[in-house]
Amino acid sequence: MLSSTGYGATSATEPLSKLNFQRRDLQPDDVQIDILFCGVCHSDLHTARNEWGNTVYPVVPGHEIIGRVTAVGSQVTHFKAGDLVGVGCLVDSCQQCGSCAEGLEQYCENGFVGTYNGEEMHSGGMTYGGYSTNIVVRDKFVLRIPERLDPAGAAPLLCAGITTYSPLKQWHVSPGKKVGIVGLGGLGHMGLKLAHAMGAYVVLFTTSQGKREDAKRLGADEVVVSRNTSEMREHRDSFDFILNTVAAPHALDPFMELLKRDGTMVLVGAPASPHPSPQVFNLIMKRRRLAGSLIGGIAETQEMLDFCGERGIVADIETIRIQDINDAYERMLKSDVKYRFVIDMTSLKQEA
Ligand code: NAP
Ligand code: ZN
């Protein structure tokens, strides 16, 4: 077994603190990784505080992992010690079902294994995530990070990047399309950069007046403060596609009304309690659609990393020490993140 040190929660109400635990013995198809950076996703906070009601304690969050390979199992041919690699939200799946066969491991019909708070297929214990010194992951779930990208800025691509890239591709976002991104947080700012890079006309919706200039700099053609009804009205019936990344319950109708005939709004934000139901007539009258999307499969995640590698796209980040993770969570709740916290894991190695 490999000893690991991380930061995790022991209950919904305790702050995250240092924990020691074991990683499984290296299996023939495993890759062992020394973690350099880990992004901080709002899902980490939802899980640490048991807001989705499914947390098994202790939980070590973190699924935007960047590191260097330190060892590989006897059957691993695609990775070697020293490679710069990433691990996202998935670390295993059945590899047998129709969804896995299509490369859609996130929809595995037998249940995928999450990078944290998931059931380990080898030991039957729980998986522990990337707020830690090292991790052991099945080779099929390890991603290659383009060396030209800043490794800290690339970390958020592993969740925020793929979660926004996948629906943008699925709904054919491209030049000539009018696309809305709702919420300028971790997911939202990646959605904005990616939709812009795909050539769409992008409108960013925010509740934070102070983010207007940043949104323009990040690639928005227009910025709308969503609490301003007259600004919203100007965009009625005009969008092909809207990607909603908001982490809190809110009224969906003001956004549904902005879709043109056959337009779709996709929800990726996953608040702990439900949104108020949208008006059925808002769907019926223009054959509008409301849909959801979960992260992305491994092949598509590699495609997204290569897309970002070719264009030099990384997240705008604020690097933090692991000891500051609890303050970072409080700032995330106040929408005060520009635009993703990334933990520099040397802070943990020095403490460990
Ligand atoms: P985040 O960085 O905290 O960003 C969320 C943004 O939503 C905020 O910055 C804010 O943007 C906006 N917002 C927050 N509270 C709001 C409110 N009450 N009303 C309106 N807007 C509000 O979070 P994140 O890491 O991007 O994650 C967003 C959500 O996606 C979370 O629920 C997370 O669990 C979920 N998620 C889903 C998937 C998936 O596969 N579907 C994957 C990863 C994460 P403004 O200041 O611009 O308004
Ligand atoms: Zn995430």
Coordinates of C-alpha atoms and ligand atoms in Angstrom, one line a residue:
M1 CA 0.0 0.0 0.0
L2 CA 1.1 3.6 -0.7
S3 CA 0.8 6.1 2.2
S4 CA -1.0 9.3 1.3
T5 CA -1.7 12.5 3.1
G6 CA -4.6 14.8 2.2
Y7 CA -7.2 17.3 3.4
G8 CA -10.7 16.1 4.0
A9 CA -13.9 16.4 5.9
T10 CA -14.9 14.0 8.7
S11 CA -18.5 15.3 9.0
A12 CA -20.7 17.8 7.2
T13 CA -20.1 20.5 9.8
E14 CA -16.3 20.1 10.4
P15 CA -13.8 22.2 8.4
L16 CA -11.4 20.2 6.2
S17 CA -8.3 19.1 8.0
K18 CA -5.3 16.9 7.5
L19 CA -5.9 13.1 7.1
N20 CA -3.5 10.2 6.5
F21 CA -4.8 7.2 4.5
Q22 CA -3.6 4.4 2.1
R23 CA -3.8 4.1 -1.7
R24 CA -4.2 0.6 -3.1
D25 CA -1.2 -1.5 -4.2
L26 CA -0.2 -0.8 -7.8
Q27 CA -2.2 -3.2 -10.1
P28 CA -0.8 -4.3 -13.5
D29 CA -2.9 -1.6 -15.3
D30 CA -2.4 1.2 -12.7
V31 CA -0.6 4.5 -12.8
Q32 CA 0.9 6.1 -9.7
I33 CA 0.9 9.8 -9.7
D34 CA 2.6 12.5 -7.6
I35 CA 0.0 15.3 -7.4
L36 CA 1.3 18.8 -8.2
F37 CA -2.0 20.8 -8.4
C38 CA -5.7 20.3 -7.8
G39 CA -8.5 22.6 -8.7
V40 CA -11.4 23.4 -6.3
C41 CA -14.8 22.6 -7.8
H42 CA -18.1 23.6 -6.3
S43 CA -19.0 19.9 -6.3
D44 CA -16.2 19.4 -3.7
L45 CA -18.0 21.8 -1.4
H46 CA -21.4 20.2 -2.1
T47 CA -19.9 16.8 -1.2
A48 CA -17.8 17.9 1.8
R49 CA -20.9 19.4 3.4
N50 CA -23.2 16.4 2.3
E51 CA -25.5 18.8 0.4
W52 CA -26.4 16.0 -2.1
G53 CA -27.1 13.6 0.8
N54 CA -24.7 10.9 -0.4
T55 CA -21.4 11.6 1.3
V56 CA -19.5 8.8 3.1
Y57 CA -17.0 10.2 5.7
P58 CA -14.2 10.8 5.8
V59 CA -14.2 12.4 2.3
V60 CA -11.1 13.8 0.6
P61 CA -12.4 15.9 -2.3
G62 CA -10.6 17.0 -5.5
H63 CA -11.2 15.9 -9.1
E64 CA -9.1 18.4 -11.1
I65 CA -5.8 16.7 -10.7
I66 CA -2.5 17.4 -12.4
G67 CA 0.6 15.4 -11.5
R68 CA 3.7 13.5 -12.7
V69 CA 3.7 9.7 -13.1
T70 CA 6.0 8.1 -10.5
A71 CA 5.4 4.4 -11.3
V72 CA 3.4 2.2 -13.7
G73 CA 2.0 -1.3 -13.5
S74 CA 3.5 -4.2 -15.6
Q75 CA 0.8 -3.9 -18.3
V76 CA 0.9 -0.2 -18.7
T77 CA 2.3 0.9 -22.1
H78 CA 0.9 4.4 -22.7
F79 CA 2.5 6.1 -19.7
K80 CA 5.9 6.2 -18.1
A81 CA 7.5 7.8 -15.1
G82 CA 7.9 11.5 -15.5
D83 CA 4.9 12.0 -17.8
L84 CA 2.6 15.1 -17.1
V85 CA -0.9 13.7 -16.6
G86 CA -4.3 14.6 -15.4
V87 CA -7.2 12.8 -13.6
G88 CA -10.7 14.2 -13.7
C89 CA -14.0 13.1 -12.1
L90 CA -13.9 9.4 -13.2
V91 CA -11.4 6.7 -12.1
D92 CA -13.2 3.6 -13.2
S93 CA -16.3 2.1 -14.9
C94 CA -17.5 -1.3 -15.9
Q95 CA -16.1 -1.2 -19.5
Q96 CA -18.8 -3.6 -20.6
C97 CA -22.1 -1.7 -21.0
G98 CA -23.3 0.2 -24.1
S99 CA -22.4 3.6 -22.6
C100 CA -18.8 2.5 -21.8
A101 CA -18.5 1.0 -25.3
E102 CA -19.4 4.4 -26.8
G103 CA -16.8 6.2 -24.6
L104 CA -19.5 7.6 -22.4
E105 CA -18.1 6.3 -19.1
Q106 CA -19.8 9.0 -17.1
Y107 CA -23.1 7.4 -18.0
C108 CA -21.9 3.8 -17.2
E109 CA -25.0 1.7 -16.8
N110 CA -23.4 -0.1 -13.9
G111 CA -22.3 3.1 -12.2
F112 CA -19.0 4.9 -12.8
V113 CA -16.5 5.2 -9.9
G114 CA -16.0 8.8 -8.9
T115 CA -12.5 10.1 -8.1
Y116 CA -13.7 10.7 -4.5
N117 CA -16.7 9.5 -2.5
G118 CA -16.9 6.5 -4.9
E119 CA -16.8 2.8 -4.3
E120 CA -13.4 1.4 -5.1
M121 CA -13.7 -1.6 -7.5
H122 CA -10.5 -3.2 -6.1
S123 CA -10.8 -3.0 -2.3
G124 CA -14.5 -2.2 -2.0
G125 CA -13.5 0.8 0.2
M126 CA -14.0 4.4 -0.8
T127 CA -12.0 6.5 -3.3
Y128 CA -10.1 9.5 -2.0
G129 CA -9.6 12.5 -4.3
G130 CA -6.9 15.0 -5.3
Y131 CA -6.5 17.2 -2.2
S132 CA -3.6 14.8 -1.5
T133 CA 0.0 14.0 -2.1
N134 CA -0.5 11.1 -4.6
I135 CA -3.1 8.9 -6.3
V136 CA -3.2 5.5 -8.0
V137 CA -5.5 5.3 -11.0
R138 CA -6.4 2.7 -13.7
D139 CA -4.5 3.7 -16.9
K140 CA -7.6 4.0 -19.0
F141 CA -8.7 6.9 -16.8
V142 CA -5.5 8.9 -16.9
L143 CA -5.3 11.9 -19.3
R144 CA -2.3 13.3 -21.1
I145 CA -1.7 17.0 -20.5
P146 CA -0.2 19.0 -23.3
E147 CA 3.2 20.1 -22.1
R148 CA 2.8 23.7 -23.5
L149 CA -0.1 24.4 -21.1
D150 CA 0.7 25.9 -17.6
P151 CA 0.0 22.8 -15.4
A152 CA -1.7 24.8 -12.6
G153 CA -4.0 26.6 -15.1
A154 CA -4.7 23.2 -16.8
A155 CA -6.0 21.6 -13.7
P156 CA -9.6 23.0 -14.0
L157 CA -9.9 21.6 -17.5
L158 CA -10.3 18.2 -15.9
C159 CA -13.8 19.1 -14.6
A160 CA -14.8 22.6 -15.4
G161 CA -13.4 22.3 -18.9
I162 CA -14.9 19.0 -19.9
T163 CA -18.3 19.7 -18.2
T164 CA -18.7 22.7 -20.4
Y165 CA -17.0 21.4 -23.6
S166 CA -19.1 18.3 -23.8
P167 CA -22.6 20.0 -24.0
L168 CA -21.2 22.7 -26.3
K169 CA -20.1 19.9 -28.7
Q170 CA -23.2 17.8 -28.2
W171 CA -25.4 20.8 -29.2
H172 CA -23.2 21.8 -32.1
V173 CA -22.0 25.2 -30.9
S174 CA -20.2 26.8 -33.9
P175 CA -19.9 30.0 -35.9
G176 CA -23.2 31.7 -36.5
K177 CA -24.8 30.3 -33.3
K178 CA -25.9 32.6 -30.5
V179 CA -24.9 31.0 -27.2
G180 CA -25.6 32.1 -23.6
I181 CA -23.5 31.1 -20.6
V182 CA -25.2 31.6 -17.2
G183 CA -22.9 32.2 -14.2
L184 CA -19.3 33.4 -14.3
G185 CA -17.7 30.9 -11.9
G186 CA -15.3 28.0 -12.5
L187 CA -17.6 26.2 -15.0
G188 CA -19.0 29.4 -16.5
H189 CA -15.6 31.0 -17.3
M190 CA -14.4 27.8 -19.0
G191 CA -17.7 27.6 -20.9
L192 CA -17.2 31.2 -22.0
K193 CA -13.7 30.6 -23.3
L194 CA -14.6 27.4 -25.0
A195 CA -17.8 28.7 -26.7
H196 CA -15.8 31.7 -27.9
A197 CA -13.0 29.4 -29.2
M198 CA -15.7 27.4 -31.1
G199 CA -16.6 30.6 -32.9
A200 CA -20.1 31.3 -31.5
Y201 CA -21.5 34.7 -30.6
V202 CA -21.4 34.5 -26.8
V203 CA -23.5 36.3 -24.2
L204 CA -22.5 35.9 -20.6
F205 CA -25.2 36.2 -17.9
T206 CA -24.0 37.1 -14.4
T207 CA -25.6 38.3 -11.1
S208 CA -22.3 40.1 -10.3
Q209 CA -22.2 43.6 -11.8
G210 CA -18.5 43.7 -11.0
K211 CA -17.6 40.8 -13.4
R212 CA -18.7 42.7 -16.6
E213 CA -15.2 43.7 -17.7
D214 CA -13.7 40.3 -16.9
A215 CA -16.4 38.6 -18.9
K216 CA -15.5 40.7 -22.0
R217 CA -11.8 40.0 -21.5
L218 CA -12.6 36.2 -21.2
G219 CA -14.4 36.2 -24.6
A220 CA -18.0 37.5 -24.1
D221 CA -19.4 39.5 -27.1
E222 CA -22.0 40.8 -24.7
V223 CA -22.6 40.7 -20.9
V224 CA -26.1 40.8 -19.3
V225 CA -26.8 41.3 -15.6
S226 CA -29.5 38.7 -15.2
R227 CA -31.3 40.5 -12.4
N228 CA -31.9 43.5 -14.8
T229 CA -35.2 42.6 -16.5
S230 CA -34.9 45.3 -19.3
E231 CA -31.5 44.0 -20.3
M232 CA -32.9 40.5 -20.3
R233 CA -35.9 41.5 -22.4
E234 CA -33.7 42.7 -25.3
H235 CA -32.6 39.1 -25.9
R236 CA -36.0 37.4 -26.0
D237 CA -36.4 34.5 -28.5
S238 CA -32.9 34.9 -29.8
F239 CA -30.6 32.1 -28.4
D240 CA -29.8 28.8 -30.1
F241 CA -28.3 27.4 -26.9
I242 CA -27.9 28.4 -23.3
L243 CA -25.5 26.6 -20.8
N244 CA -26.5 27.2 -17.2
T245 CA -23.7 26.6 -14.6
V246 CA -25.4 28.2 -11.6
A247 CA -24.7 26.3 -8.3
A248 CA -27.9 27.6 -6.5
P249 CA -31.7 27.2 -7.1
H250 CA -33.1 30.0 -9.3
A251 CA -36.0 30.8 -11.6
L252 CA -35.4 29.2 -15.0
D253 CA -38.2 31.0 -16.9
P254 CA -36.2 34.2 -17.5
F255 CA -33.7 32.2 -19.4
M256 CA -36.1 29.8 -21.2
E257 CA -37.8 32.9 -22.6
L258 CA -34.6 33.9 -24.3
L259 CA -34.4 30.7 -26.4
K260 CA -35.6 30.9 -30.0
R261 CA -37.8 28.2 -31.6
D262 CA -36.1 24.8 -31.0
G263 CA -33.5 26.3 -28.7
T264 CA -32.1 24.3 -25.8
M265 CA -31.0 25.2 -22.3
V266 CA -28.7 22.7 -20.7
L267 CA -28.3 22.6 -16.9
V268 CA -24.9 21.6 -15.6
G269 CA -25.1 23.4 -12.2
A270 CA -26.2 20.9 -9.6
P271 CA -27.8 22.8 -6.6
A272 CA -28.7 20.9 -3.5
S273 CA -32.4 21.8 -3.7
P274 CA -34.5 22.0 -6.8
H275 CA -35.1 25.0 -9.1
P276 CA -38.7 26.2 -9.2
S277 CA -40.4 24.4 -12.1
P278 CA -40.4 26.4 -15.4
Q279 CA -43.7 27.3 -17.1
V280 CA -44.8 24.5 -19.4
F281 CA -46.1 27.1 -21.9
N282 CA -42.5 28.5 -22.2
L283 CA -41.5 25.1 -23.6
I284 CA -44.6 24.4 -25.7
M285 CA -45.0 27.6 -27.6
K286 CA -41.6 27.4 -29.2
R287 CA -40.7 23.7 -28.9
R288 CA -38.0 24.7 -26.5
R289 CA -36.0 22.1 -24.7
L290 CA -34.5 21.8 -21.2
A291 CA -31.8 19.2 -20.8
G292 CA -28.9 18.2 -18.5
S293 CA -25.3 17.0 -19.0
L294 CA -22.8 15.2 -16.8
I295 CA -19.0 15.9 -17.2
G296 CA -17.7 14.0 -20.2
G297 CA -16.2 10.7 -21.2
I298 CA -12.4 9.9 -21.2
A299 CA -12.0 10.1 -25.0
E300 CA -13.8 13.4 -25.1
T301 CA -11.8 14.8 -22.2
Q302 CA -8.6 14.0 -24.1
E303 CA -10.1 15.7 -27.2
M304 CA -10.9 18.8 -25.0
L305 CA -7.3 18.8 -23.6
D306 CA -5.8 18.6 -27.1
F307 CA -8.2 21.4 -28.3
C308 CA -7.0 23.6 -25.4
G309 CA -3.4 22.6 -26.0
E310 CA -3.6 23.7 -29.6
R311 CA -5.2 27.1 -28.7
G312 CA -3.3 27.7 -25.4
I313 CA -6.5 27.7 -23.4
V314 CA -6.3 27.3 -19.6
A315 CA -8.4 28.5 -16.6
D316 CA -7.9 31.9 -15.0
I317 CA -6.8 30.8 -11.5
E318 CA -5.9 31.9 -8.0
T319 CA -3.4 29.6 -6.5
I320 CA -3.9 28.7 -2.8
R321 CA -2.2 26.7 -0.1
I322 CA -4.1 23.7 1.1
Q323 CA -4.2 25.2 4.6
D324 CA -6.5 27.9 3.1
I325 CA -9.1 25.5 1.6
N326 CA -11.8 26.4 4.2
D327 CA -11.5 30.1 3.4
A328 CA -11.7 29.3 -0.3
Y329 CA -15.0 27.5 0.2
E330 CA -16.5 30.5 2.0
R331 CA -15.3 32.8 -0.8
M332 CA -16.8 30.3 -3.4
L333 CA -20.2 30.6 -1.7
K334 CA -20.0 34.4 -2.1
S335 CA -19.3 34.0 -5.9
D336 CA -15.9 35.6 -5.1
V337 CA -13.6 33.4 -7.2
K338 CA -11.6 34.6 -10.2
Y339 CA -12.2 32.2 -11.6
R340 CA -11.0 28.9 -10.1
F341 CA -9.0 28.2 -7.0
V342 CA -6.1 25.7 -7.6
I343 CA -4.3 24.2 -4.7
D344 CA -0.5 24.1 -5.0
M345 CA 0.3 20.7 -3.4
T346 CA 3.8 21.7 -2.3
S347 CA 1.9 23.4 0.6
L348 CA 0.7 19.9 1.7
K349 CA 4.0 18.1 1.1
Q350 CA 5.8 20.7 3.3
E351 CA 3.3 20.1 6.1
A352 CA 3.2 16.3 5.7
Ligands
NAP1 P1 -18.8 28.3 -8.8 O1 -17.4 28.6 -9.3 O2 -19.2 28.6 -7.4 O3 -19.7 29.2 -9.9 C1 -21.1 29.3 -9.8 C2 -21.5 30.6 -10.3 O4 -23.0 30.7 -10.2 C3 -21.1 31.8 -9.4 O5 -19.8 32.3 -9.6 C4 -22.2 32.8 -9.7 O6 -21.8 33.5 -10.9 C5 -23.4 32.0 -10.0 N1 -24.3 32.0 -8.8 C6 -24.0 31.5 -7.6 N2 -25.1 31.7 -6.8 C7 -26.1 32.2 -7.5 C8 -27.4 32.5 -7.3 N3 -28.0 32.4 -6.1 N4 -28.1 33.0 -8.3 C9 -27.6 33.2 -9.5 N5 -26.3 32.9 -9.8 C10 -25.6 32.4 -8.8 O7 -19.2 26.8 -9.1 P2 -18.7 25.8 -10.2 O8 -17.5 25.0 -9.7 O9 -18.6 26.5 -11.5 O10 -19.9 24.8 -10.3 C11 -21.2 25.2 -10.6 C12 -22.2 24.1 -10.4 O11 -22.0 23.0 -11.3 C13 -22.1 23.4 -9.0 O12 -23.4 23.1 -8.6 C14 -21.4 22.1 -9.3 O13 -21.7 21.1 -8.4 C15 -21.9 21.8 -10.7 N6 -21.1 20.8 -11.5 C16 -21.8 20.0 -12.3 C17 -21.1 19.2 -13.1 C18 -21.8 18.3 -14.1 O14 -21.2 17.3 -14.6 N7 -23.0 18.6 -14.5 C19 -19.7 19.1 -13.1 C20 -19.0 20.0 -12.2 C21 -19.8 20.9 -11.4 P3 -22.1 35.1 -11.1 O15 -21.4 35.8 -10.0 O16 -21.6 35.3 -12.5 O17 -23.6 35.2 -11.1
ZN2 ZN -16.1 19.3 -10.6

